[in-house]
Structures are given as structure tokens and as C-alpha cells.
Coordinates of C-alpha atoms and ligand atoms in Angstrom, one line a residue:
X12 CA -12.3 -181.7 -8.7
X13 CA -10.0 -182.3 -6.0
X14 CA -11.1 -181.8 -2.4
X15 CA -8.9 -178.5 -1.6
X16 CA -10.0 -176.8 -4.8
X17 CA -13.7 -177.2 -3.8
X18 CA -13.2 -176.2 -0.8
X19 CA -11.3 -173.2 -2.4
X20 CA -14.8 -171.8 -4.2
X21 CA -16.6 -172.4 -1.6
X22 CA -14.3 -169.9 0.7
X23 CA -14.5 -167.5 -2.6
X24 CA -18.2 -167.8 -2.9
X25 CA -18.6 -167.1 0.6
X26 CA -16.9 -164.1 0.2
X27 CA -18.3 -162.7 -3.0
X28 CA -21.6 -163.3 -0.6
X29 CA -20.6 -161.3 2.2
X30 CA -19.0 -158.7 0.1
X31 CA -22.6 -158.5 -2.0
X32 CA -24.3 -158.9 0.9
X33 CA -22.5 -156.5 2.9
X34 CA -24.3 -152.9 2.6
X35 CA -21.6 -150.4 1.2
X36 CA -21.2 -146.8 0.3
X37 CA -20.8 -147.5 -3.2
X38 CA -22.3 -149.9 -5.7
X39 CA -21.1 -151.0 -9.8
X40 CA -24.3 -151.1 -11.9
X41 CA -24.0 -152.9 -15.1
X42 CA -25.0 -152.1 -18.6
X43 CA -27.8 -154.4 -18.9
X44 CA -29.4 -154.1 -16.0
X45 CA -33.1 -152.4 -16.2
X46 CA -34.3 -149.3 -14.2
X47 CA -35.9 -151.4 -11.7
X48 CA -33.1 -153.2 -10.8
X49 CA -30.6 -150.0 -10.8
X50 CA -32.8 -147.8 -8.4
X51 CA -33.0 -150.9 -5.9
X52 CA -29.2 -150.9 -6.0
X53 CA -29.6 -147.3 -5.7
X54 CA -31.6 -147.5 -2.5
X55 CA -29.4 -150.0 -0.7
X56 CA -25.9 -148.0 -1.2
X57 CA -25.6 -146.2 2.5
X58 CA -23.4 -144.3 4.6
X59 CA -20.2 -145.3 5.9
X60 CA -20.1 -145.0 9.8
X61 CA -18.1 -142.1 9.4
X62 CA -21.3 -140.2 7.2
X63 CA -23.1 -141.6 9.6
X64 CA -22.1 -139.8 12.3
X65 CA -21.1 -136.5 10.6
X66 CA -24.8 -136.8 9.2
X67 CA -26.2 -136.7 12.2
X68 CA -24.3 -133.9 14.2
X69 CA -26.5 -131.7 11.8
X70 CA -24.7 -128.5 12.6
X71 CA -21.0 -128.0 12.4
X72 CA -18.9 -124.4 12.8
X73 CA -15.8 -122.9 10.9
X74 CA -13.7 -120.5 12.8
X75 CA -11.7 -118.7 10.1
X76 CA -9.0 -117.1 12.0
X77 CA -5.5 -116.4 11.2
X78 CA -3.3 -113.5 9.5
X79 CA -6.0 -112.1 7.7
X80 CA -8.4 -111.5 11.0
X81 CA -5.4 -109.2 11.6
X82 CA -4.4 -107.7 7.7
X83 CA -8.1 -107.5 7.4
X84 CA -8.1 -109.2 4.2
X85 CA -10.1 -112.0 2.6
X86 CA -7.3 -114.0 0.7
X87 CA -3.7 -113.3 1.9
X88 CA -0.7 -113.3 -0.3
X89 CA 1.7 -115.2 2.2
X90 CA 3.9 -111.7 2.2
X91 CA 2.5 -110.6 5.1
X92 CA 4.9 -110.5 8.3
X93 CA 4.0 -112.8 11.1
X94 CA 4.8 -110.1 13.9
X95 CA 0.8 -108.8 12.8
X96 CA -0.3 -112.0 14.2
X97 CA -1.0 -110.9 18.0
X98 CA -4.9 -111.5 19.4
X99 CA -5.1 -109.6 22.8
X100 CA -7.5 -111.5 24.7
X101 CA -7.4 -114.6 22.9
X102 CA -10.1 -117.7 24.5
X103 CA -11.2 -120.8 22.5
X104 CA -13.4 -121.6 25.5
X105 CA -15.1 -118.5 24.7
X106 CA -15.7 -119.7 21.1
X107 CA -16.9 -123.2 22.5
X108 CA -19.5 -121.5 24.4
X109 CA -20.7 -119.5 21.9
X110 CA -20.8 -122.7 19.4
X111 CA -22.4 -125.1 22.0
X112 CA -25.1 -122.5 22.9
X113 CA -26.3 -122.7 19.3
X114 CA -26.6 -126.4 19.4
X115 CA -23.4 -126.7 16.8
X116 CA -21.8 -130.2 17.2
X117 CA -18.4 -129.7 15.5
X118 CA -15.9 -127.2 15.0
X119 CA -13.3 -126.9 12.3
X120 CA -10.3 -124.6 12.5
X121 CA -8.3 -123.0 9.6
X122 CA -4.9 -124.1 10.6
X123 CA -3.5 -122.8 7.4
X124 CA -5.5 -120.5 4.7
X125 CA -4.3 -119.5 1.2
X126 CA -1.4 -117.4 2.9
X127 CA 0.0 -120.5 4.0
X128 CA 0.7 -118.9 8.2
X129 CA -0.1 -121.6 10.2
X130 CA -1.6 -121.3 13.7
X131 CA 0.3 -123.9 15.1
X132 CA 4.3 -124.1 15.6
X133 CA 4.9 -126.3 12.3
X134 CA 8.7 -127.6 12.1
X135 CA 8.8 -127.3 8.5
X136 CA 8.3 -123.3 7.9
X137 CA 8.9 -120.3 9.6
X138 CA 6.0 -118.5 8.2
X139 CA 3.5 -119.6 11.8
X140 CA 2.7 -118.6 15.5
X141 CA 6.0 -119.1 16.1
X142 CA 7.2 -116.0 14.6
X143 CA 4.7 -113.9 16.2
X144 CA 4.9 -112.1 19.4
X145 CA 1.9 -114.3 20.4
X146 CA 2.3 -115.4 23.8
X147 CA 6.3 -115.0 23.0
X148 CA 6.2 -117.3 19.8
X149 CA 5.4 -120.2 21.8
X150 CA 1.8 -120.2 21.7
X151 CA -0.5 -122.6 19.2
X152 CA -4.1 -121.6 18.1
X153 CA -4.5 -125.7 17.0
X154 CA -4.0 -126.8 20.2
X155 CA -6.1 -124.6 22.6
X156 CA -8.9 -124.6 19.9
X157 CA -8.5 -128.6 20.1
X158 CA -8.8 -128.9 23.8
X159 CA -11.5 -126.1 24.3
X160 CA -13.7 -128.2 21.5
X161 CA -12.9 -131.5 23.6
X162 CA -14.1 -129.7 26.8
X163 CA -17.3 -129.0 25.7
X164 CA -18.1 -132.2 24.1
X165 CA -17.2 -131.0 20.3
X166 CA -16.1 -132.5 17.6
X167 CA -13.2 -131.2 16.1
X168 CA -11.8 -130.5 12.5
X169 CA -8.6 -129.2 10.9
X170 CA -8.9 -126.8 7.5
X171 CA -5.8 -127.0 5.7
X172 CA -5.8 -124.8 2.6
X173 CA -3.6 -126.9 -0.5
X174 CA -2.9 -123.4 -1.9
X175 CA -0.4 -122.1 0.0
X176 CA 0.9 -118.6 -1.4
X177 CA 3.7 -118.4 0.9
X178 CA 6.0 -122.0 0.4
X179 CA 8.8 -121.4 -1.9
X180 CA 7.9 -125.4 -2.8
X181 CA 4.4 -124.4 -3.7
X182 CA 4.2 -125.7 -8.1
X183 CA 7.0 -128.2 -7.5
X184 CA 6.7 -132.5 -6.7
X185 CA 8.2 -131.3 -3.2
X186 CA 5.3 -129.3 -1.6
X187 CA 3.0 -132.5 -1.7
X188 CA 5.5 -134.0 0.6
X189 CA 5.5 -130.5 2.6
X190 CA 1.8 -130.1 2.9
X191 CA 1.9 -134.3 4.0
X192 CA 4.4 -133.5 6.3
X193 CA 2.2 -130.7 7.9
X194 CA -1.0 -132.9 7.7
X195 CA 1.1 -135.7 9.8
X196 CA 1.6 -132.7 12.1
X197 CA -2.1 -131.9 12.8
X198 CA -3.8 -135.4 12.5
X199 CA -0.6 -136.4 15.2
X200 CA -0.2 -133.7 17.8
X201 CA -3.6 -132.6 18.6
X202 CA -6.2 -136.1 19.7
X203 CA -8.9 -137.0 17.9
X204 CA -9.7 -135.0 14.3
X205 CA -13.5 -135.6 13.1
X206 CA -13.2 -133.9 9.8
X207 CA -10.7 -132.6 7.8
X208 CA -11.5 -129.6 4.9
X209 CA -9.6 -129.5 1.7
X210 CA -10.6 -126.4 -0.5
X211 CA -9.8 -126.5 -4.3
X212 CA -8.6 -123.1 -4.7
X213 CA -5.1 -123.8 -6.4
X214 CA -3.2 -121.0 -7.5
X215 CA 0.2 -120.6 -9.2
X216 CA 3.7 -121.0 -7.5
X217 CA 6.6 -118.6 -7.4
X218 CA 7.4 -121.1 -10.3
X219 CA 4.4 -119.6 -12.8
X220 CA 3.4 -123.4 -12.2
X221 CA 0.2 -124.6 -10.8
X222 CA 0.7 -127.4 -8.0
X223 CA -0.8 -130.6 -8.8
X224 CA -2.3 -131.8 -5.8
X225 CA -1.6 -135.2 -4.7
X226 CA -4.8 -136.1 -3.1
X227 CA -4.5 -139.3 -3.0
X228 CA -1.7 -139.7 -1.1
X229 CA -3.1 -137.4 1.4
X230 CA -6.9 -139.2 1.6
X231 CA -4.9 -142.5 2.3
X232 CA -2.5 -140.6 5.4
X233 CA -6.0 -139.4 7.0
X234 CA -7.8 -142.5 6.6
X235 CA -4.5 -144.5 8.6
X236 CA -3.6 -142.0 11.0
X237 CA -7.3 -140.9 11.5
X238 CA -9.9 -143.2 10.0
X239 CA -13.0 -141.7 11.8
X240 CA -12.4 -138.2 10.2
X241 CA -14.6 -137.4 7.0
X242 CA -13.0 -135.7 4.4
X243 CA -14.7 -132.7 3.0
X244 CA -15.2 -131.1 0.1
X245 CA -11.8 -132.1 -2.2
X246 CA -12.2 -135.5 -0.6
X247 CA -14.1 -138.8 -0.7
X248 CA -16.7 -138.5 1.6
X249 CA -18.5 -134.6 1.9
X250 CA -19.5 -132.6 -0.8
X251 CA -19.8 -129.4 -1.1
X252 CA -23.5 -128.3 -1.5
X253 CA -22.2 -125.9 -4.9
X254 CA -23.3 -122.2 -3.2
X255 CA -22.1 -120.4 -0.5
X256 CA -25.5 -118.8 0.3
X257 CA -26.7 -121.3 2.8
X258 CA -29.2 -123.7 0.7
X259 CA -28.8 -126.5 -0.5
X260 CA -30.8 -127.9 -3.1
X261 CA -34.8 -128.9 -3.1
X262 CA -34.1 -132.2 -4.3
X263 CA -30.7 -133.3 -2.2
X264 CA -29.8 -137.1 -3.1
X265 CA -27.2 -138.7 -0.6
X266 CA -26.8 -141.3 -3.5
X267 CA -24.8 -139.8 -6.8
X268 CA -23.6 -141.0 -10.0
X269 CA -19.3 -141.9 -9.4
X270 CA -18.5 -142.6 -13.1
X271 CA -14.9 -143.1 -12.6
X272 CA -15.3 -146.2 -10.7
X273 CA -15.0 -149.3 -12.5
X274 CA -14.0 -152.9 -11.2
X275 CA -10.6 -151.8 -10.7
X276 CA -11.2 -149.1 -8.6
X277 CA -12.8 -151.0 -6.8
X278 CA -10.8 -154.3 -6.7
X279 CA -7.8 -151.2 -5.3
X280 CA -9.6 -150.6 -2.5
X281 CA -8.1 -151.7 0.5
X282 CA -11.4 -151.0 2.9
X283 CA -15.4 -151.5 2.2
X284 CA -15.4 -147.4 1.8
X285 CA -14.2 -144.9 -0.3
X286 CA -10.9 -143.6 -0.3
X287 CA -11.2 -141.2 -3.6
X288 CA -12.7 -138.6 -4.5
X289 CA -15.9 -139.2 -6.7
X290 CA -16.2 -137.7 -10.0
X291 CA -19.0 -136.5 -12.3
X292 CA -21.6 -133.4 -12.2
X293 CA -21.5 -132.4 -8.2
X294 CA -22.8 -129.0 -9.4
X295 CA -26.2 -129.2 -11.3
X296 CA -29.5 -128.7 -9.5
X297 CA -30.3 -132.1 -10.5
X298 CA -27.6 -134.8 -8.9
X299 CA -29.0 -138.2 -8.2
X300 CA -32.5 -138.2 -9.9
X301 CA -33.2 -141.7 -11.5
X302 CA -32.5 -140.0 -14.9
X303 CA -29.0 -139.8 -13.7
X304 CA -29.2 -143.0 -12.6
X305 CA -30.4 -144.3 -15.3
X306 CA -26.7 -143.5 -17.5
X307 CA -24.5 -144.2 -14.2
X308 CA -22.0 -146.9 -14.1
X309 CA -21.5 -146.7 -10.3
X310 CA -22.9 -144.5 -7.4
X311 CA -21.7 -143.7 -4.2
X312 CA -22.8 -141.8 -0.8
X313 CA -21.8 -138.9 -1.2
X314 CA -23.8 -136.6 0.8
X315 CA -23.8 -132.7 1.2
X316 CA -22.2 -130.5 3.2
X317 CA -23.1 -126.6 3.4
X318 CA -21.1 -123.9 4.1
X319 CA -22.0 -120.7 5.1
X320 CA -20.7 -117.0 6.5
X321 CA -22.9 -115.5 9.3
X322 CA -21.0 -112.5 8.3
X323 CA -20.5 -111.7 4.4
X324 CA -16.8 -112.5 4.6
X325 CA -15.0 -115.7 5.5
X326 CA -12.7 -113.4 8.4
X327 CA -13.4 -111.0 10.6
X328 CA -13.7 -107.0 9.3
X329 CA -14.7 -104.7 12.1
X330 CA -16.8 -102.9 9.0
X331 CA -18.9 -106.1 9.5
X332 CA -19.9 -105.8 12.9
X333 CA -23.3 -104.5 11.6
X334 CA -23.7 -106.9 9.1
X335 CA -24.3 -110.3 11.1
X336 CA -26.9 -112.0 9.5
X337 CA -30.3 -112.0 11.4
X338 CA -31.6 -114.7 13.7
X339 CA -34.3 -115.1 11.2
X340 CA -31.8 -115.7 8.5
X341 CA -30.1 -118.0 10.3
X342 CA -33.4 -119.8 10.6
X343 CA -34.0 -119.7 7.1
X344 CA -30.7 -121.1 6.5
X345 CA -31.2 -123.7 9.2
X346 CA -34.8 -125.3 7.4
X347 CA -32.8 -124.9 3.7
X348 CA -29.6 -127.0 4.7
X349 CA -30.7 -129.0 7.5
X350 CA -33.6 -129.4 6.3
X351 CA -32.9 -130.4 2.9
X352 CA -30.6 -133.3 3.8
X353 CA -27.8 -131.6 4.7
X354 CA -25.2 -130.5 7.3
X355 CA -25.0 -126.8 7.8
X356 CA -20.9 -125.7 8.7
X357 CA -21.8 -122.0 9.7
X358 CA -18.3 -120.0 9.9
X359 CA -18.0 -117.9 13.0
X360 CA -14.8 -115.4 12.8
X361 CA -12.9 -114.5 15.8
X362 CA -12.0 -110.7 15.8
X363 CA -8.4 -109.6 16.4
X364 CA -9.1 -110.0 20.3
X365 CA -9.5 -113.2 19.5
X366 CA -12.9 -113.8 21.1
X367 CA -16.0 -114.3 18.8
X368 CA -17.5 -110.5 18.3
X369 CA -20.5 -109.7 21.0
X370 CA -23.3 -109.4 18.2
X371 CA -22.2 -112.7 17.1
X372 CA -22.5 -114.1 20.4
X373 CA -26.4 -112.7 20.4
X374 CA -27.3 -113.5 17.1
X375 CA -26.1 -117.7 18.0
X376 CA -28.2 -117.5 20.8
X377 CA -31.0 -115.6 19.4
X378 CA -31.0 -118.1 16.4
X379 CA -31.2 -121.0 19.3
X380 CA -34.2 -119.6 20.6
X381 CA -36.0 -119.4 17.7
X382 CA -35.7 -122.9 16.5
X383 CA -36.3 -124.0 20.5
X384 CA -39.6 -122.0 20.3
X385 CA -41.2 -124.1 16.6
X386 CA -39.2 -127.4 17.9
X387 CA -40.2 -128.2 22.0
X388 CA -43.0 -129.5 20.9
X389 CA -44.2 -132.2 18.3
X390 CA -47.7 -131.7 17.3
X391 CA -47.6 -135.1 15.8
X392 CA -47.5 -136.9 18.6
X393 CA -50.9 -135.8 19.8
X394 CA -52.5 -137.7 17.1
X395 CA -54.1 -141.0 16.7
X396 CA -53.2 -143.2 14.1
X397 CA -53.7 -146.9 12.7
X398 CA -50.1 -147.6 12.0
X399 CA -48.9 -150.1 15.0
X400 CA -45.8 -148.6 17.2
X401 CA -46.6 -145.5 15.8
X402 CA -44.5 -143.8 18.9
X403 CA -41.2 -145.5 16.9
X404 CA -41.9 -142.3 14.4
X405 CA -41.8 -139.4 17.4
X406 CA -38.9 -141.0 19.8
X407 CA -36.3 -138.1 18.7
X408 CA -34.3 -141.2 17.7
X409 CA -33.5 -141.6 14.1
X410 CA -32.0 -144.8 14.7
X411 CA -35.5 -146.6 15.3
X412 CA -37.7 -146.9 12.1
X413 CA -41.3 -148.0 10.5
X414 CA -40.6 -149.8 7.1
X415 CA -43.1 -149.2 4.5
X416 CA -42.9 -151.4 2.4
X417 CA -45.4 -149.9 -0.5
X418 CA -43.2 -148.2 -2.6
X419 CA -46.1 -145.7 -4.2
X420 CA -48.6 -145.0 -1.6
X421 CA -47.6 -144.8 1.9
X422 CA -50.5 -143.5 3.7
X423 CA -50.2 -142.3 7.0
X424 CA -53.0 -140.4 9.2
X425 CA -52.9 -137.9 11.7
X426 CA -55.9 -137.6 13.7
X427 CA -56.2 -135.5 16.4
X428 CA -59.3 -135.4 19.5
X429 CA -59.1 -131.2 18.5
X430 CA -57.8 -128.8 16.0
X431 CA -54.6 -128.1 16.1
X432 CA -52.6 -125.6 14.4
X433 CA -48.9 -126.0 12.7
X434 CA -47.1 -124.7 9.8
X435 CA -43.9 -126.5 9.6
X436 CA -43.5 -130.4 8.3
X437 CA -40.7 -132.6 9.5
X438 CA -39.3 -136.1 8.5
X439 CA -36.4 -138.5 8.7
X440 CA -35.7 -141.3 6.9
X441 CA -33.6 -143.5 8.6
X442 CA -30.7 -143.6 6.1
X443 CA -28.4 -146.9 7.9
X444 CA -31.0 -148.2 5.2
X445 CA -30.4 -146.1 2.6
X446 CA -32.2 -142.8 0.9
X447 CA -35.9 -143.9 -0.5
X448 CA -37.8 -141.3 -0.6
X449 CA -38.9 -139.1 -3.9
X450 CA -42.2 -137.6 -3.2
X451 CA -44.5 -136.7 -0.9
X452 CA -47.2 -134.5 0.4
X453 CA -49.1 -133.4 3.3
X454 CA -52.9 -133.0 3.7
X455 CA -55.0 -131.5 5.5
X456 CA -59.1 -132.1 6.0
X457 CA -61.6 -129.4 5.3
X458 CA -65.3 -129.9 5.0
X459 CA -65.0 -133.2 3.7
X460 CA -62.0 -132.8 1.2
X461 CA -58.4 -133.3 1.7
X462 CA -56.4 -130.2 1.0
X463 CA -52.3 -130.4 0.1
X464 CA -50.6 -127.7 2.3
X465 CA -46.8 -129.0 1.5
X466 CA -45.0 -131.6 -0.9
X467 CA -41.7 -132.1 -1.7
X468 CA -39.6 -134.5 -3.1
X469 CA -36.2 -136.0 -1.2
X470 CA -36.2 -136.4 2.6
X471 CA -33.3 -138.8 3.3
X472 CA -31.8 -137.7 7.1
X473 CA -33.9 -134.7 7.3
X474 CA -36.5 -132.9 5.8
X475 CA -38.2 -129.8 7.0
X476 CA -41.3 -128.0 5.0
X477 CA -42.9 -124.5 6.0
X478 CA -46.3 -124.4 4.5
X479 CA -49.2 -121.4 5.4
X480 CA -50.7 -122.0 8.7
X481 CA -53.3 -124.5 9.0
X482 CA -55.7 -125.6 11.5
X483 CA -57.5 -129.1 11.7
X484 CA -58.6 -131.8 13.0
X485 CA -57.2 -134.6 10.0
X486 CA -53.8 -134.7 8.7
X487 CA -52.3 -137.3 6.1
X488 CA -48.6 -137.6 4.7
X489 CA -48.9 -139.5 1.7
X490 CA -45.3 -141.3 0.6
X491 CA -46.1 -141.2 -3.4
X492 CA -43.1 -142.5 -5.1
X493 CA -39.7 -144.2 -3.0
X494 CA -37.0 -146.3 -4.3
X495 CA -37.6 -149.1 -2.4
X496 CA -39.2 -150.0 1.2
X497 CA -39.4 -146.8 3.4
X498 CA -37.9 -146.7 7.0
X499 CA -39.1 -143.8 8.4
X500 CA -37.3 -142.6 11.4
X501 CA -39.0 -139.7 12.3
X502 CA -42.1 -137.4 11.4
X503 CA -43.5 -134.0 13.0
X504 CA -45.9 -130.9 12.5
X505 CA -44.6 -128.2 14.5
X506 CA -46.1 -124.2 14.7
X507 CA -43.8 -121.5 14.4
X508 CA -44.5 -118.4 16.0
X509 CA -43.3 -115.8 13.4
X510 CA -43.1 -117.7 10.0
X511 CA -41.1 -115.8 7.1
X512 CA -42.6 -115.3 4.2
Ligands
FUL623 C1 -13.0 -120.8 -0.1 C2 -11.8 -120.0 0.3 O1 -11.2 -119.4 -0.8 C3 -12.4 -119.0 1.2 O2 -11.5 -118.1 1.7 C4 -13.0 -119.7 2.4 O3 -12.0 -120.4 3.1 C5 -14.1 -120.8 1.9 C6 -14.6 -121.6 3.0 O4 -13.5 -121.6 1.0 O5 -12.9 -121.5 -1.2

């Protein structure tokens, strides 16, 4: 072999290597490999940054707002005239306030719903702000609602519906290059956008024709003009949970079967992430199990987002006003999305004043309060225990970890100097590692026997378990089944004041 060519596979071998090496958020499995060596490719797929960080803002907001908050309708028909558009006291600080107060994160604005108005002055229809009497036409809901989120130190999203019931273009090869045109305008104009929401709804056009949705080409305009954004729901890197009551599913697996993907997929791929949408059963109660595995010829990060009214509809309705879910609700929303591995976007609808309704404000801060009052303090960290740096486990930090590296019986005690009472279980994995977990349980000590209060099965970012009240002295988790060697970021026993049933 001449000199060059060895030189030649050495440069390719030393990229396979890196590329192999090099964690992703996706992984080929091949026919012949066994169990054993699928659920260890399993356990190393991870997040890309951009999960990462959308992972951890925990909860995010949805502002639906637009020319139905004034129709009072759910699902305009784009007929509606844009003079209706006119909030009197209109104040995205106000909003901001109300988010931040509640510990919410990130905020993502409908721009344009089914009706296809949009809240900001888009050159390529006349169906927008513009044509309302609005602060005089020349107002634009995007940009105030982007630089009250940027005050207060939120992220900030765009919602732009595909359906659009109002363009004439709407069924025909010419509205994708519309609705590109107006995703340049919002991921241009307006800073930084952290997430961007594409719904599936998709209707027929004046045509009788049903637009085919070029997705693709809009994933790869996001992903150049903003490559930190997620893209959620119709997109490559949220899903949606499946329901829009608020919970998510007992057993939620960041880590899903992508059957689509083959080698040239893959090869396509111009970055070490995704930049499709994965296929396959995103619906089912059971997702990412090592049954699934088991018949998968790829999987992929794919973790779950969950959406949620705090009223029952997505806009305002003055009939409403009474109807704001309950602080407790909220709660039990909170330990069901949260804490079952997910993100919880609660939508928030501005009235027609344009301000976030009064017993809306309440309710945020009411539903703060409560979660303030079970988490100020962690239990846990009164505890002895024989596992060395134990403090790593209660730093707040889910960065910081304590691998386990026995896969079936992790083991770790809780003893405390006096009894202590708590009724709430939480844990973290810390997932820059990858999603491990599948089962574990909590016990507690009583006259020489150890008693299970709480088990469960995934944790992966963050899991949270009520369980009756209990009062002791000796506590155990036992890890009894993960995929591979546990990093656990975080663990706490906590004592909530007024458990729900
Ligand atoms: C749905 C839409 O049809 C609703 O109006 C709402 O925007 C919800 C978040 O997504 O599919």
C-alpha cells in the first residue's frame, strides 16, 4: 500500500472513531445484535444541547392570543375582519410577571393560529395587526411579547400554525414558500427564538386540496437561521406527550424507536443531530420499553413535551373566568408532567384587554406557593448514608452525578438521627449520560421490616412520587433494574402539607 493511501484509512478510521465515540442523539442498531447489546446502545443515545437545555427549563407557557381572544372562538375560519383585533390595555410585561412569578422559564407566542391573522406586520398578507386599529396598524404583538420575555430573563418561542384557513395559497406548492417566507420573518426580526411549535392540524384549501407540508424544508431554515431553537411537536426534537389533560405517561422514555432511519438517513445528515422528524408509535402508553427496543432499527432522543390549558379552552372566553383550574390542579399537573420526565407548556390566555385575566394571575401564584411549601426543604439531606460524596445527590444541581455502576440492585440508605416525616419522592438522573433507569422503589423501616411506600419505573430528568405519609427513622431507594450504569443527579423526600388524594 502506498504511503498516502495508509495514511488515508487511518484519517477515516479516526473518524469512524470519533463519530462512534462521539455520544449522539440517535443510534443504528443492527439485526444481529442481542438484547444486551441494543439496550447499552439504548442507554448511551442522549440529548442534543438544545434537549438539554429545553429539558431542564422544566416549565414553559403558551400565550394563545390573537383574533379569536376577540371572536371568542376556539378555531377561526380566517373570514374574520382584522378591524376586531383591538386589546385596550394591552402589556406583555404584565404577562411576564405573571409567568416568572410561577417559576415558568419560557414563553411561546401564537404568532399565527388556524385563521392564519398574524400578530406581527408580515409583508406577505394583509390579513395581520396591520389592518387593525391596534395602536393605528402599526403595532406588533411578536415584538413586544419578545422583548418583555427578554426582560425578564425568558426564553422565548414562536407558534406558527401550518394550517392557515385564510391564504388564498393555502393546498397549492406556493404556500410552503409563503409560510417559509413568514418563518424567515419571525426567526429574523425578533432576537433570539428558543423554540418553535408546529401543530399538525391541516385542513383543506379554498382548493378542496389538503396542503402537503414541507417540513423539511422548514426544520432545515430553523436549524440555519436559529440552531439553538427546539422544534416541537411536528418537528425533530419535542414530542408531544399524546393528551391534552396535563399527564404524561407513568413510564416516559426519552429514548424511542425512529424506524425510518437507516444508513442513509443518516449519512444525509449534515450535523451530529436530528434534523427530521422521527417516525413510529409516538402515541401508545408503552414508547421506549425494551420490548420496543427489542424490533427497533434506530432510536433517537426524542423526549416529551406537555401541553396543557389552565383554562378549558386554548383562548380566552369571559364564560371561563370561573373555570381556572385550581392551584391544587395545577399541582397535580405539575408532579404528572414534570415529574414524569417531562416539560410542562401551560397556556395562559390574554383576555381582550390584553393582560392575563386577574384569577389567572392568583391561581399562578397560588400554584407557586404550593409547590414552594413541599419543595424549601429536602428531607434527604438530613440523613446519613455510606455512599461517599453523598452531598453530590442534594446540590440542586443536576449536572453533578453518582454513577452506579450495578445495573440490578442499587442500594441506597437513608438514615436519619430522628423520625422524620415526608410523603413525596424525588429523583434525577443525570441524562448528559443518557436515560437508565427502569425500576425502583422506596422503603421505609418499621419494627424490623422494610416496608415499600412508592415504586415506579422511568426517572430520566425528573421523577416525582406521592406516596401516604410516613414517618421513620430508615429509608432505602432500591435501583432494581437500569440499562446501564446509573448517574444519579439528584434524590429527595419532601412533606407536603395538604396531599391530594
Ligand atoms: C391544537 C390546536 O388546534 C389548538 O387550537 C391549540 O393551538 C393546541 C395547542 O394545538 O392542535
Amino acid at each position: 500500500m502506498r504511503k498516502e493511501t495508509i495514511i488515508w484509512h487511518v484519517l477515516l478510521l479516526l473518524v469512524w472513531c470519533s463519530r462512534t465515540a462521539a455520544q449522539q442523539n440517535f443510534v443504528l442498531l443492527e439485526a444481529n445484535e442481542t438484547e444486551s447489546e441494543r439496550i447499552t446502545k439504548a442507554a448511551r443515545v442522549v440529548p442534543a444541547p438544545r434537549q438539554l437545555r429545553w429539558q431542564q427549563l422544566e416549565l414553559t407557557a403558551f400565550f394563545h392570543f390573537g383574533i379569536n381572544t376577540f371572536t371568542n372562538r376556539e378555531w377561526g375560519d380566517g373570514k374574520e375582519n382584522p378591524a376586531l383585533f383591538n386589546p385596550t390595555a394591552f402589556d406583555a410585561t404584565q404577562w411576564m410577571a405573571a409567568a416568572k412569578a410561577a417559576g415558568i422559564k419560557q414563553v411561546i407566542l401564537t404568532a399565527k393560529h388556524h385563521d392564519g391573522f398574524c400578530l406581527w406586520p408580515s409583508k406577505y398578507t394583509k390579513h395581520s395587526v396591520a389592518a387593525s386599529p391596534w395602536q393605528n396598524g402599526k403595532g406588533d404583538v411578536v415584538k413586544e411579547v419578545a422583548k418583555a420575555a427578554k426582560d425578564a430573563g425568558l426564553g422565548f418561542g414562536v407558534y406558527l400554525s401550518p394550517w392557515d384557513r385564510n391564504s388564498p395559497l393555502y393546498g397549492t406548492e406556493a404556500y410552503n414558500e409563503y409560510f417559509a417566507n413568514q418563518l424567515t420573518e419571525l426567526l429574523t426580526q425578533y432576537g433570539r427564538i428558543d423554540e418553535v411549535w408546529f401543530d399538525g392540524a391541516n385542513g383543506e384549501g379554498p382548493n378542496g386540496k389538503k396542503q402537503v407540508y414541507d417540513f423539511n424544508r422548514w426544520y432545515a431554515l430553523i436549524r440555519k437561521l436559529q440552531p439553538q431553537a427546539v422544534i416541537a411537536i411536528m418537528g425533530p426534537d419535542v414530542r408531544w406527550v399524546g393528551t391534552e389533560t396535563g399527564h404524561g405517561r407513568e413510564t416516559e422514555w426519552s429514548v424511542v424507536p425512529a424506524n425510518h432511519m437507516d444508513e442513509a438517513t443518516v449519512a444525509a445528515l449534515s450535523q451530529q443531530d436530528l434534523a427530521f422528524k422521527p417516525m413510529g408509535d409516538m402515541m401508545g402508553t408503552d414508547l421506549g420499553s425494551r420490548a420496543k427496543i427489542a424490533d427497533a432499527r434506530a432510536l433517537v432522543w426524542y423526549p416529551a413535551e406537555t401541553d396543557v390549558s389552565i383554562r378549558p379552552g386554548w383562548f380566552y372566553h369571559a364564560e371561563e373566568d370561573d373555570k381556572v383550574k385550581t392551584a391544587v390542579q395545577l399541582l397535580d399537573i405539575y408532579f404528572n408532567s414534570v415529574g414524569r420526565n417531562g416539560v410542562l407548556l401551560i397556556n395562559l390566555p390574554p383576555d381582550k384587554r390584553g393582560r392575563l385575566h386577574e384569577n389567572d394571575v392568583a391561581i399562578l401564584k397560588a400554584w407557586k406557593k404550593t409547590r414552594d411549601s413541599i419543595f424549601h426543604q429536602n428531607l434527604a439531606k438530613l440523613a446519613g448514608t455510606n455512599i461517599p460524596s453523598a452531598n453530590i445527590l442534594f446540590d440542586g444541581n443536576d449536572a453533578t452525578d453518582i454513577p452506579f455502576s450495578e445495573k440490578d440492585s442499587t442500594i441506597i440508605p437513608l438514615d436519619f438521627a430522628s423520625p422524620v416525616t415526608c410523603n413525596v419522592l424525588a429523583m434525577q438522573e443525570n441524562i448528559r449520560h443518557g436515560q437508565r433507569i427502569e425500576a425502583f422503589v422506596l422503603q421505609y423501616e418499621h419494627n424490623n421490616t422494610w416496608h415499600t411506600v412508592a415504586s415506579g419505573s422511568t426517572v430520566g430528568y425528573k421523577r416525582l412520587v406521592s406516596f401516604k405519609t410516613v414517618r421513620a427513622t430508615q429509608f432505602r431507594i432500591i435501583i432494581t433494574q437500569a440499562r446501564d450504569t446509573i448517574h444519579l443527579a439528584e434524590m429527595g423526600l419532601y412533606f407536603n402539607p395538604m396531599p391530594t388524594p
